Amino acid sequence: MSLDIKRSSINKTKKKTGFIVKMQLNNNNNRGGNNKTNLFFIFFRNYYRWVIWLFLSLYFFTSYFAGDQSSPSTTTTTTTSLLSNHQTSSSLPSRALIESSAILKPGGPFSGMKIYVYDLPARFNVDWVTASDRCASHLFAAEVAIHRALLSDSSVRTSDPEEADFFFVPVYVSCNFSTANGFPSLSHARSLISSAVDFLSDRYPFWNRTRGSDHVFVASHDFGACFHAMEDMAIEEGIPEFMKNSIILQTFGVNYKHPCQEAEHVVIPPYIPPESVQRAIDRAPANGRRDIWAFFRGKMEVNPKNISGRFYSKGVRTAILKKYGGRRRFYLNRHRFAGYRSEIVRSVFCLCPLGWAPWSPRLVESAVLGCVPVVIADGIKLPFSETVRWSEISLTVAEKDVKNLRKILERVAATNLSVIQRNLREPAFKRALLYNVPMMEGDATWHILEALRRKLDRSYRRSSVLSQ
């Protein structure tokens, strides 16, 4: 054979090959030249390991499928699970994608949480809006917006109070907040809410069984449920006793002990109409240029004390006006202007000093219109601080440092201004600070529901189930 001839010419130093050739020659001689048999024998001796491996693989492969088919219940369960989630392994290549999809699913974070919205007589809410259109659009109108958003959300709202985790009490106390002389008045608030609680206690069992611990109120004004615009008077009057056991959604929040937040609470944004924000964006300069460097428009006292005898803004706004009024790079104006949001979209820095209370609607207006909020209010707790990274979209200046405000802003402009502005452009930040009807995923009401979900230990329904 030609094969034998080629093998015999191989160098003798290759001992293993030479040995195999010799065996082949000897076998040929002993078997009398049966070429076909010899060829098969040679092939098998050379490749028997591969042949054995092939047969073993086929055995285990067929055994696996035979065993899998013998467990139809397992296959059915897996298939049902995949179909119920409308997902297959081919359409979702990784577990990470599956998990993120579940997180982003509308209503996903609140699975199982239910809120019952009391249907109170119109004198507690609707009549106030009917009497004044401004009730549903001014900076305190979160109480109206949250109520409307909950009514429109069928995924969380329940019509059966027996299955509710929380009970929302829709009382509008901020609609009639302004008197003829312009000073805020909330003298009616305590009696109005007290009357609503009496109404609920008489007609429903849910307030009495928990003393209101699973009930939610909105107090969207200066010092929350203390119901007074002046801090000293608010502290003196305190939170009404009947509300101290409940959950309060309030715009007021500080990072230190304060009598006006001595109740379970969630700090929420003040209300800014989304449509007014969109109008300002639509009217912004086409080239996106911001030609106002530092902007503020609002109440600024020339003298340290105003007519009430109290220091407005703790003197901070007066200090800003005296130090920077008339400066070329500071656009400060004390007079009202309906289109002032068109000035915000042209501004780089928007000053947000405290007023009667630490918070200000300018925080929201500035952030959603891309102007860097400069927060000047010592100890303020900003809304949704657990999830909104305020340090990445705003500046904080101590009240005592307003005399150095120009230098501080110049330093930021020269270092990380572009980073802050880029962060402000992220839709998630804007969405978290605005109320929508119906509610949108990630908006202000959505974050309120997320905050309530973290307080589900106050749910009477759930605690009753666990105790059984």
Short mmCIF file of C-alpha atoms in Angstrom, two decimals:
data_model
loop_
_atom_site.label_atom_id
_atom_site.label_comp_id
_atom_site.label_asym_id
_atom_site.label_seq_id
_atom_site.Cartn_x
_atom_site.Cartn_y
_atom_site.Cartn_z
CA MET A 1 0.00 0.00 0.00
CA SER A 2 1.07 3.50 -0.61
CA LEU A 3 0.24 4.30 3.00
CA ASP A 4 2.76 1.70 4.20
CA ILE A 5 5.41 2.99 1.86
CA LYS A 6 5.03 6.55 3.11
CA ARG A 7 5.12 5.51 6.74
CA SER A 8 8.25 3.41 6.23
CA SER A 9 10.16 6.41 4.91
CA ILE A 10 9.62 8.44 8.09
CA ASN A 11 12.71 9.33 10.06
CA LYS A 12 13.55 6.71 12.70
CA THR A 13 14.00 9.39 15.36
CA LYS A 14 10.19 9.60 15.52
CA LYS A 15 9.89 6.43 17.56
CA LYS A 16 6.15 6.50 18.17
CA THR A 17 5.31 6.76 14.47
CA GLY A 18 7.75 4.05 13.55
CA PHE A 19 6.20 1.71 16.09
CA ILE A 20 2.74 2.22 14.64
CA VAL A 21 3.95 1.54 11.10
CA LYS A 22 5.55 -1.69 12.18
CA MET A 23 2.35 -2.87 13.77
CA GLN A 24 0.46 -2.14 10.62
CA LEU A 25 2.94 -4.12 8.49
CA ASN A 26 2.89 -7.10 10.82
CA ASN A 27 -0.87 -7.16 10.90
CA ASN A 28 -0.97 -7.12 7.12
CA ASN A 29 1.30 -10.14 6.95
CA ASN A 30 -0.50 -12.15 9.61
CA ARG A 31 -4.02 -11.66 8.21
CA GLY A 32 -3.16 -12.78 4.74
CA GLY A 33 -3.68 -9.42 2.99
CA ASN A 34 -7.32 -8.79 3.86
CA ASN A 35 -7.07 -5.12 3.01
CA LYS A 36 -10.57 -4.01 3.97
CA THR A 37 -10.40 -5.68 7.36
CA ASN A 38 -6.96 -4.32 7.98
CA LEU A 39 -7.99 -0.78 7.11
CA PHE A 40 -10.93 -0.89 9.55
CA PHE A 41 -8.71 -2.34 12.28
CA ILE A 42 -6.07 0.36 11.73
CA PHE A 43 -8.73 3.13 11.79
CA PHE A 44 -10.33 1.80 14.96
CA ARG A 45 -6.98 1.44 16.79
CA ASN A 46 -6.02 5.00 15.89
CA TYR A 47 -9.33 6.65 16.67
CA TYR A 48 -11.00 4.43 19.29
CA ARG A 49 -10.93 7.16 21.96
CA TRP A 50 -12.92 9.51 19.73
CA VAL A 51 -15.40 6.77 18.87
CA ILE A 52 -16.00 5.91 22.53
CA TRP A 53 -16.42 9.63 23.39
CA LEU A 54 -18.99 10.02 20.59
CA PHE A 55 -21.09 7.07 21.79
CA LEU A 56 -20.99 8.24 25.41
CA SER A 57 -22.07 11.75 24.38
CA LEU A 58 -25.00 10.38 22.40
CA TYR A 59 -26.01 8.26 25.39
CA PHE A 60 -26.07 11.15 27.89
CA PHE A 61 -27.72 13.51 25.40
CA THR A 62 -30.62 11.12 24.72
CA SER A 63 -30.92 10.31 28.45
CA TYR A 64 -31.31 14.02 29.32
CA PHE A 65 -34.21 14.52 26.90
CA ALA A 66 -35.86 11.30 27.95
CA GLY A 67 -35.72 12.41 31.60
CA ASP A 68 -36.99 15.92 30.75
CA GLN A 69 -39.98 14.53 28.87
CA SER A 70 -40.81 12.35 31.84
CA SER A 71 -41.51 15.51 33.93
CA PRO A 72 -44.24 17.34 32.03
CA SER A 73 -45.34 19.33 35.09
CA THR A 74 -41.96 21.06 35.30
CA THR A 75 -42.02 22.01 31.64
CA THR A 76 -45.58 23.31 31.89
CA THR A 77 -44.77 25.43 34.96
CA THR A 78 -41.75 27.04 33.31
CA THR A 79 -43.67 27.79 30.13
CA THR A 80 -46.57 29.25 32.03
CA SER A 81 -44.22 31.46 34.01
CA LEU A 82 -42.60 32.84 30.89
CA LEU A 83 -45.90 33.42 29.14
CA SER A 84 -47.36 35.20 32.14
CA ASN A 85 -44.54 37.71 31.96
CA HIS A 86 -44.82 38.00 28.15
CA GLN A 87 -41.09 37.29 27.91
CA THR A 88 -38.90 34.66 26.26
CA SER A 89 -35.21 33.91 26.49
CA SER A 90 -34.71 35.09 22.94
CA SER A 91 -36.33 38.47 23.50
CA LEU A 92 -34.66 39.10 26.87
CA PRO A 93 -30.99 38.13 26.66
CA SER A 94 -30.12 38.73 30.31
CA ARG A 95 -31.59 38.70 33.81
CA ALA A 96 -30.54 42.31 34.29
CA LEU A 97 -32.86 43.37 31.48
CA ILE A 98 -35.74 41.42 32.97
CA GLU A 99 -35.27 43.02 36.38
CA SER A 100 -34.94 46.56 35.04
CA SER A 101 -38.06 46.04 32.93
CA ALA A 102 -39.99 45.06 36.04
CA ILE A 103 -38.76 48.08 37.94
CA LEU A 104 -39.83 50.47 35.20
CA LYS A 105 -43.25 48.89 34.74
CA PRO A 106 -45.97 51.47 35.60
CA GLY A 107 -47.18 50.93 39.12
CA GLY A 108 -44.53 48.26 39.68
CA PRO A 109 -42.95 49.83 42.77
CA PHE A 110 -46.37 50.06 44.46
CA SER A 111 -47.55 46.50 43.78
CA GLY A 112 -50.21 45.64 46.30
CA MET A 113 -50.36 49.09 47.94
CA LYS A 114 -53.86 50.57 47.95
CA ILE A 115 -55.11 54.04 48.86
CA TYR A 116 -58.68 54.94 49.63
CA VAL A 117 -59.60 58.55 48.78
CA TYR A 118 -62.40 59.83 50.98
CA ASP A 119 -65.35 61.34 49.14
CA LEU A 120 -65.83 64.37 51.39
CA PRO A 121 -68.60 66.94 51.02
CA ALA A 122 -67.76 69.71 48.56
CA ARG A 123 -67.35 72.29 51.33
CA PHE A 124 -64.02 70.69 52.21
CA ASN A 125 -62.49 70.89 48.72
CA VAL A 126 -64.40 71.40 45.46
CA ASP A 127 -66.26 74.52 46.63
CA TRP A 128 -62.95 76.26 47.28
CA VAL A 129 -61.74 75.65 43.73
CA THR A 130 -65.06 76.79 42.33
CA ALA A 131 -64.77 80.04 44.27
CA SER A 132 -61.24 80.77 43.03
CA ASP A 133 -59.47 79.49 39.92
CA ARG A 134 -56.16 80.44 41.52
CA CYS A 135 -56.74 77.75 44.14
CA ALA A 136 -55.61 75.06 41.70
CA SER A 137 -52.64 76.94 40.22
CA HIS A 138 -50.74 78.88 42.91
CA LEU A 139 -47.63 77.64 44.75
CA PHE A 140 -49.74 75.93 47.47
CA ALA A 141 -51.89 73.97 45.00
CA ALA A 142 -50.17 70.62 45.57
CA GLU A 143 -53.14 69.71 47.79
CA VAL A 144 -55.40 69.96 44.72
CA ALA A 145 -52.98 68.32 42.27
CA ILE A 146 -52.29 65.29 44.48
CA HIS A 147 -56.01 64.73 45.06
CA ARG A 148 -56.74 64.84 41.34
CA ALA A 149 -53.81 62.59 40.48
CA LEU A 150 -54.93 59.93 42.99
CA LEU A 151 -58.48 60.03 41.66
CA SER A 152 -57.12 59.36 38.17
CA ASP A 153 -54.86 56.43 39.14
CA SER A 154 -56.76 53.15 39.14
CA SER A 155 -53.62 51.10 39.82
CA VAL A 156 -53.25 52.40 43.38
CA ARG A 157 -56.65 53.80 44.28
CA THR A 158 -59.25 51.43 45.69
CA SER A 159 -62.98 51.91 46.05
CA ASP A 160 -63.08 49.40 48.91
CA PRO A 161 -61.79 50.94 52.15
CA GLU A 162 -61.43 47.47 53.71
CA GLU A 163 -58.51 46.70 51.37
CA ALA A 164 -56.79 50.09 51.77
CA ASP A 165 -53.32 50.57 53.26
CA PHE A 166 -53.70 54.35 53.46
CA PHE A 167 -56.59 56.80 53.56
CA PHE A 168 -56.22 60.16 51.79
CA VAL A 169 -58.12 63.08 53.35
CA PRO A 170 -58.70 65.75 50.63
CA VAL A 171 -59.15 69.02 52.50
CA TYR A 172 -58.08 72.22 50.71
CA VAL A 173 -56.90 74.64 53.37
CA SER A 174 -54.58 76.78 51.23
CA CYS A 175 -57.09 78.06 48.69
CA ASN A 176 -58.14 81.04 50.79
CA PHE A 177 -54.64 81.78 52.06
CA SER A 178 -54.39 85.46 51.09
CA THR A 179 -56.17 88.38 52.75
CA ALA A 180 -56.93 91.83 51.35
CA ASN A 181 -53.66 93.33 52.65
CA GLY A 182 -51.60 90.60 51.00
CA PHE A 183 -50.52 88.78 54.15
CA PRO A 184 -51.18 85.03 54.20
CA SER A 185 -53.93 83.82 56.50
CA LEU A 186 -54.55 80.24 57.54
CA SER A 187 -56.74 80.90 60.54
CA HIS A 188 -59.52 78.75 59.08
CA ALA A 189 -57.29 75.71 58.50
CA ARG A 190 -57.49 74.05 61.93
CA SER A 191 -61.25 74.27 62.19
CA LEU A 192 -61.75 73.08 58.60
CA ILE A 193 -59.58 69.97 59.03
CA SER A 194 -61.01 69.30 62.49
CA SER A 195 -64.50 69.36 60.99
CA ALA A 196 -63.40 66.89 58.29
CA VAL A 197 -61.97 64.51 60.91
CA ASP A 198 -65.22 64.70 62.90
CA PHE A 199 -67.10 63.87 59.72
CA LEU A 200 -64.91 60.80 59.09
CA SER A 201 -65.10 59.63 62.71
CA ASP A 202 -68.87 59.70 62.66
CA ARG A 203 -69.33 57.86 59.35
CA TYR A 204 -66.36 55.50 59.06
CA PRO A 205 -64.53 53.18 61.48
CA PHE A 206 -61.10 53.63 59.93
CA TRP A 207 -59.91 56.80 61.67
CA ASN A 208 -60.92 55.61 65.12
CA ARG A 209 -59.26 52.19 64.90
CA THR A 210 -55.77 53.68 64.36
CA ARG A 211 -56.24 57.25 65.64
CA GLY A 212 -55.41 58.32 62.08
CA SER A 213 -51.96 56.71 61.80
CA ASP A 214 -52.71 55.38 58.30
CA HIS A 215 -54.35 58.63 57.16
CA VAL A 216 -52.63 61.12 54.84
CA PHE A 217 -53.07 64.92 54.76
CA VAL A 218 -51.50 67.64 52.62
CA ALA A 219 -50.13 70.77 54.30
CA SER A 220 -48.59 72.61 51.36
CA HIS A 221 -47.80 75.96 52.95
CA ASP A 222 -45.08 77.74 54.89
CA PHE A 223 -44.78 75.74 58.11
CA GLY A 224 -46.73 72.64 57.27
CA ALA A 225 -49.40 71.48 59.71
CA CYS A 226 -48.64 74.30 62.14
CA PHE A 227 -50.91 76.39 59.90
CA HIS A 228 -49.26 79.78 60.30
CA ALA A 229 -47.03 81.82 57.98
CA MET A 230 -44.89 83.34 60.77
CA GLU A 231 -42.46 80.88 62.31
CA ASP A 232 -42.74 82.09 65.89
CA MET A 233 -46.53 81.89 65.80
CA ALA A 234 -46.42 78.55 63.98
CA ILE A 235 -44.17 77.08 66.68
CA GLU A 236 -46.38 78.48 69.43
CA GLU A 237 -49.53 76.94 67.97
CA GLY A 238 -47.87 73.69 66.86
CA ILE A 239 -49.43 70.80 64.97
CA PRO A 240 -53.05 70.10 65.99
CA GLU A 241 -53.14 67.19 68.41
CA PHE A 242 -55.54 65.17 66.25
CA MET A 243 -53.05 65.26 63.31
CA LYS A 244 -49.88 64.29 65.18
CA ASN A 245 -50.45 60.59 64.59
CA SER A 246 -51.01 60.92 60.82
CA ILE A 247 -48.78 61.26 57.74
CA ILE A 248 -48.41 64.82 56.43
CA LEU A 249 -47.29 65.73 52.92
CA GLN A 250 -45.65 69.12 53.40
CA THR A 251 -43.48 71.58 51.54
CA PHE A 252 -41.79 72.59 54.80
CA GLY A 253 -38.75 70.58 55.80
CA VAL A 254 -35.55 71.19 57.76
CA ASN A 255 -32.66 68.98 58.80
CA TYR A 256 -32.98 69.77 62.49
CA LYS A 257 -35.57 69.31 65.21
CA HIS A 258 -38.54 71.59 64.66
CA PRO A 259 -42.02 71.56 66.29
CA CYS A 260 -43.71 71.94 62.90
CA GLN A 261 -42.41 68.65 61.59
CA GLU A 262 -42.97 66.54 64.70
CA ALA A 263 -45.28 64.20 62.86
CA GLU A 264 -44.64 61.52 60.26
CA HIS A 265 -44.15 63.50 57.06
CA VAL A 266 -42.92 63.55 53.48
CA VAL A 267 -41.29 66.70 52.07
CA ILE A 268 -42.87 67.47 48.70
CA PRO A 269 -42.25 70.12 46.01
CA PRO A 270 -44.38 73.27 45.82
CA TYR A 271 -46.80 73.34 42.92
CA ILE A 272 -45.78 74.76 39.55
CA PRO A 273 -48.27 74.35 36.66
CA PRO A 274 -46.63 72.02 34.09
CA GLU A 275 -48.27 73.93 31.24
CA SER A 276 -46.65 77.21 32.36
CA VAL A 277 -43.27 75.49 32.40
CA GLN A 278 -43.83 74.21 28.87
CA ARG A 279 -44.84 77.67 27.66
CA ALA A 280 -41.63 79.14 29.06
CA ILE A 281 -39.57 76.44 27.36
CA ASP A 282 -41.34 77.04 24.06
CA ARG A 283 -40.56 80.76 24.28
CA ALA A 284 -36.92 80.30 25.24
CA PRO A 285 -34.27 81.77 22.90
CA ALA A 286 -33.81 79.51 19.89
CA ASN A 287 -30.02 79.54 20.32
CA GLY A 288 -30.33 78.47 23.98
CA ARG A 289 -28.28 81.43 25.12
CA ARG A 290 -28.48 82.47 28.78
CA ASP A 291 -27.65 86.16 28.87
CA ILE A 292 -28.62 86.79 32.52
CA TRP A 293 -25.86 85.70 34.88
CA ALA A 294 -27.54 85.84 38.35
CA PHE A 295 -31.30 86.30 38.58
CA PHE A 296 -33.87 87.05 41.26
CA ARG A 297 -37.34 88.53 41.08
CA GLY A 298 -39.58 88.76 44.13
CA LYS A 299 -40.22 90.32 47.50
CA MET A 300 -37.13 92.13 48.80
CA GLU A 301 -37.33 94.49 51.77
CA VAL A 302 -35.30 97.68 51.55
CA ASN A 303 -35.31 97.93 55.33
CA PRO A 304 -34.54 94.98 57.62
CA LYS A 305 -38.04 94.97 59.14
CA ASN A 306 -41.33 95.03 57.30
CA ILE A 307 -44.73 96.26 58.42
CA SER A 308 -45.26 93.23 60.64
CA GLY A 309 -42.22 94.11 62.71
CA ARG A 310 -40.54 90.83 61.84
CA PHE A 311 -37.40 90.24 59.84
CA TYR A 312 -38.50 88.99 56.43
CA SER A 313 -36.20 86.32 55.00
CA LYS A 314 -34.12 86.73 58.19
CA GLY A 315 -32.65 89.76 56.45
CA VAL A 316 -31.05 87.64 53.70
CA ARG A 317 -32.93 89.21 50.78
CA THR A 318 -32.23 92.68 52.12
CA ALA A 319 -28.52 91.86 52.31
CA ILE A 320 -28.54 90.62 48.70
CA LEU A 321 -30.34 93.74 47.50
CA LYS A 322 -27.96 96.10 49.31
CA LYS A 323 -24.83 94.26 48.22
CA TYR A 324 -25.67 93.44 44.60
CA GLY A 325 -28.52 95.73 43.58
CA GLY A 326 -27.41 97.66 40.49
CA ARG A 327 -24.45 95.34 39.82
CA ARG A 328 -24.05 94.55 36.13
CA ARG A 329 -24.02 90.77 36.50
CA PHE A 330 -26.94 90.63 38.96
CA TYR A 331 -30.48 91.00 37.62
CA LEU A 332 -32.53 91.76 40.76
CA ASN A 333 -36.10 93.00 40.56
CA ARG A 334 -38.62 93.57 43.36
CA HIS A 335 -41.70 94.02 41.15
CA ARG A 336 -44.11 91.34 39.96
CA PHE A 337 -43.99 90.21 36.33
CA ALA A 338 -46.36 87.56 34.97
CA GLY A 339 -43.79 86.36 32.43
CA TYR A 340 -40.89 86.02 34.85
CA ARG A 341 -40.33 82.38 33.85
CA SER A 342 -39.15 83.70 30.48
CA GLU A 343 -36.37 85.39 32.48
CA ILE A 344 -35.48 82.16 34.24
CA VAL A 345 -34.86 80.31 30.96
CA ARG A 346 -32.37 83.09 30.06
CA SER A 347 -30.51 82.89 33.38
CA VAL A 348 -27.43 80.93 34.45
CA PHE A 349 -27.88 81.14 38.23
CA CYS A 350 -31.26 81.63 39.95
CA LEU A 351 -31.13 82.84 43.54
CA CYS A 352 -33.50 80.97 45.88
CA PRO A 353 -33.28 82.69 49.26
CA LEU A 354 -35.71 81.81 52.05
CA GLY A 355 -38.86 83.89 52.55
CA TRP A 356 -41.06 83.48 55.59
CA ALA A 357 -40.18 79.78 55.44
CA PRO A 358 -37.01 78.11 54.09
CA TRP A 359 -38.55 76.69 50.92
CA SER A 360 -39.46 78.59 47.77
CA PRO A 361 -41.23 77.79 44.47
CA ARG A 362 -38.10 79.14 42.76
CA LEU A 363 -36.39 75.85 43.61
CA VAL A 364 -38.70 73.98 41.26
CA GLU A 365 -39.03 76.70 38.62
CA SER A 366 -35.26 77.10 38.34
CA ALA A 367 -34.48 73.39 38.18
CA VAL A 368 -37.11 72.50 35.56
CA LEU A 369 -36.14 75.49 33.39
CA GLY A 370 -32.43 74.69 33.44
CA CYS A 371 -31.26 77.56 35.66
CA VAL A 372 -28.90 76.48 38.46
CA PRO A 373 -30.79 76.93 41.78
CA VAL A 374 -28.70 78.76 44.37
CA VAL A 375 -30.29 77.67 47.65
CA ILE A 376 -29.82 80.21 50.46
CA ALA A 377 -31.73 78.75 53.41
CA ASP A 378 -29.78 77.20 56.27
CA GLY A 379 -30.86 73.70 57.26
CA ILE A 380 -33.45 73.28 54.51
CA LYS A 381 -34.54 69.74 53.63
CA LEU A 382 -35.23 69.57 49.91
CA PRO A 383 -38.08 67.49 48.44
CA PHE A 384 -37.47 63.81 47.71
CA SER A 385 -33.89 64.10 48.94
CA GLU A 386 -33.76 60.28 49.21
CA THR A 387 -33.95 59.95 45.43
CA VAL A 388 -33.32 63.38 43.82
CA ARG A 389 -29.59 64.14 43.95
CA TRP A 390 -29.85 67.85 44.72
CA SER A 391 -26.10 68.21 45.20
CA GLU A 392 -25.67 67.49 41.48
CA ILE A 393 -28.20 70.04 40.20
CA SER A 394 -27.95 72.97 42.64
CA LEU A 395 -25.68 75.08 44.82
CA THR A 396 -26.08 75.70 48.54
CA VAL A 397 -24.82 78.95 50.02
CA ALA A 398 -24.95 79.64 53.76
CA GLU A 399 -27.00 82.65 54.78
CA LYS A 400 -23.95 84.30 56.36
CA ASP A 401 -22.01 83.96 53.09
CA VAL A 402 -24.28 86.08 50.87
CA LYS A 403 -21.68 88.84 51.10
CA ASN A 404 -19.36 86.52 49.12
CA LEU A 405 -22.04 85.41 46.66
CA ARG A 406 -20.38 86.87 43.56
CA LYS A 407 -17.06 85.12 44.27
CA ILE A 408 -18.81 81.81 44.97
CA LEU A 409 -20.73 81.92 41.69
CA GLU A 410 -17.63 82.92 39.73
CA ARG A 411 -15.73 79.96 41.20
CA VAL A 412 -18.48 77.55 40.18
CA ALA A 413 -18.70 79.12 36.69
CA ALA A 414 -14.98 78.51 36.25
CA THR A 415 -15.01 74.90 37.48
CA ASN A 416 -18.08 72.64 37.31
CA LEU A 417 -20.91 74.77 35.90
CA SER A 418 -21.16 72.73 32.70
CA VAL A 419 -21.54 69.51 34.70
CA ILE A 420 -24.40 70.95 36.77
CA GLN A 421 -26.14 72.27 33.66
CA ARG A 422 -25.81 68.88 31.96
CA ASN A 423 -27.38 67.20 35.03
CA LEU A 424 -30.25 69.69 34.96
CA ARG A 425 -31.08 68.61 31.42
CA GLU A 426 -31.84 65.05 32.54
CA PRO A 427 -35.62 64.51 32.19
CA ALA A 428 -35.82 62.50 35.43
CA PHE A 429 -34.97 65.53 37.57
CA LYS A 430 -37.60 67.71 35.94
CA ARG A 431 -40.27 65.03 36.04
CA ALA A 432 -39.77 64.41 39.78
CA LEU A 433 -40.61 68.03 40.64
CA LEU A 434 -43.83 68.44 38.66
CA TYR A 435 -47.36 67.19 39.34
CA ASN A 436 -49.33 65.71 36.46
CA VAL A 437 -52.96 64.67 36.05
CA PRO A 438 -53.10 61.82 35.37
CA MET A 439 -50.01 60.80 37.27
CA MET A 440 -46.89 59.98 35.23
CA GLU A 441 -44.21 57.49 36.17
CA GLY A 442 -41.44 59.33 38.03
CA ASP A 443 -43.38 62.57 38.62
CA ALA A 444 -44.05 64.25 41.99
CA THR A 445 -47.13 62.18 42.89
CA TRP A 446 -45.27 59.02 41.84
CA HIS A 447 -42.47 59.86 44.30
CA ILE A 448 -45.03 60.55 47.03
CA LEU A 449 -46.45 57.06 46.50
CA GLU A 450 -42.94 55.64 46.65
CA ALA A 451 -42.42 57.42 49.98
CA LEU A 452 -45.71 56.01 51.29
CA ARG A 453 -44.69 52.52 50.19
CA ARG A 454 -41.74 52.81 52.56
CA LYS A 455 -44.21 53.48 55.37
CA LEU A 456 -46.36 50.40 54.84
CA ASP A 457 -45.63 49.32 58.41
CA ARG A 458 -48.34 51.84 59.36
CA SER A 459 -50.95 49.94 57.36
CA TYR A 460 -53.63 48.55 59.67
CA ARG A 461 -54.69 46.03 57.03
CA ARG A 462 -51.21 44.54 56.73
CA SER A 463 -50.56 44.46 60.46
CA SER A 464 -53.89 42.65 60.95
CA VAL A 465 -52.94 39.99 58.40
CA LEU A 466 -49.55 39.44 60.02
CA SER A 467 -51.06 39.10 63.50
CA GLN A 468 -53.45 36.34 62.41
#
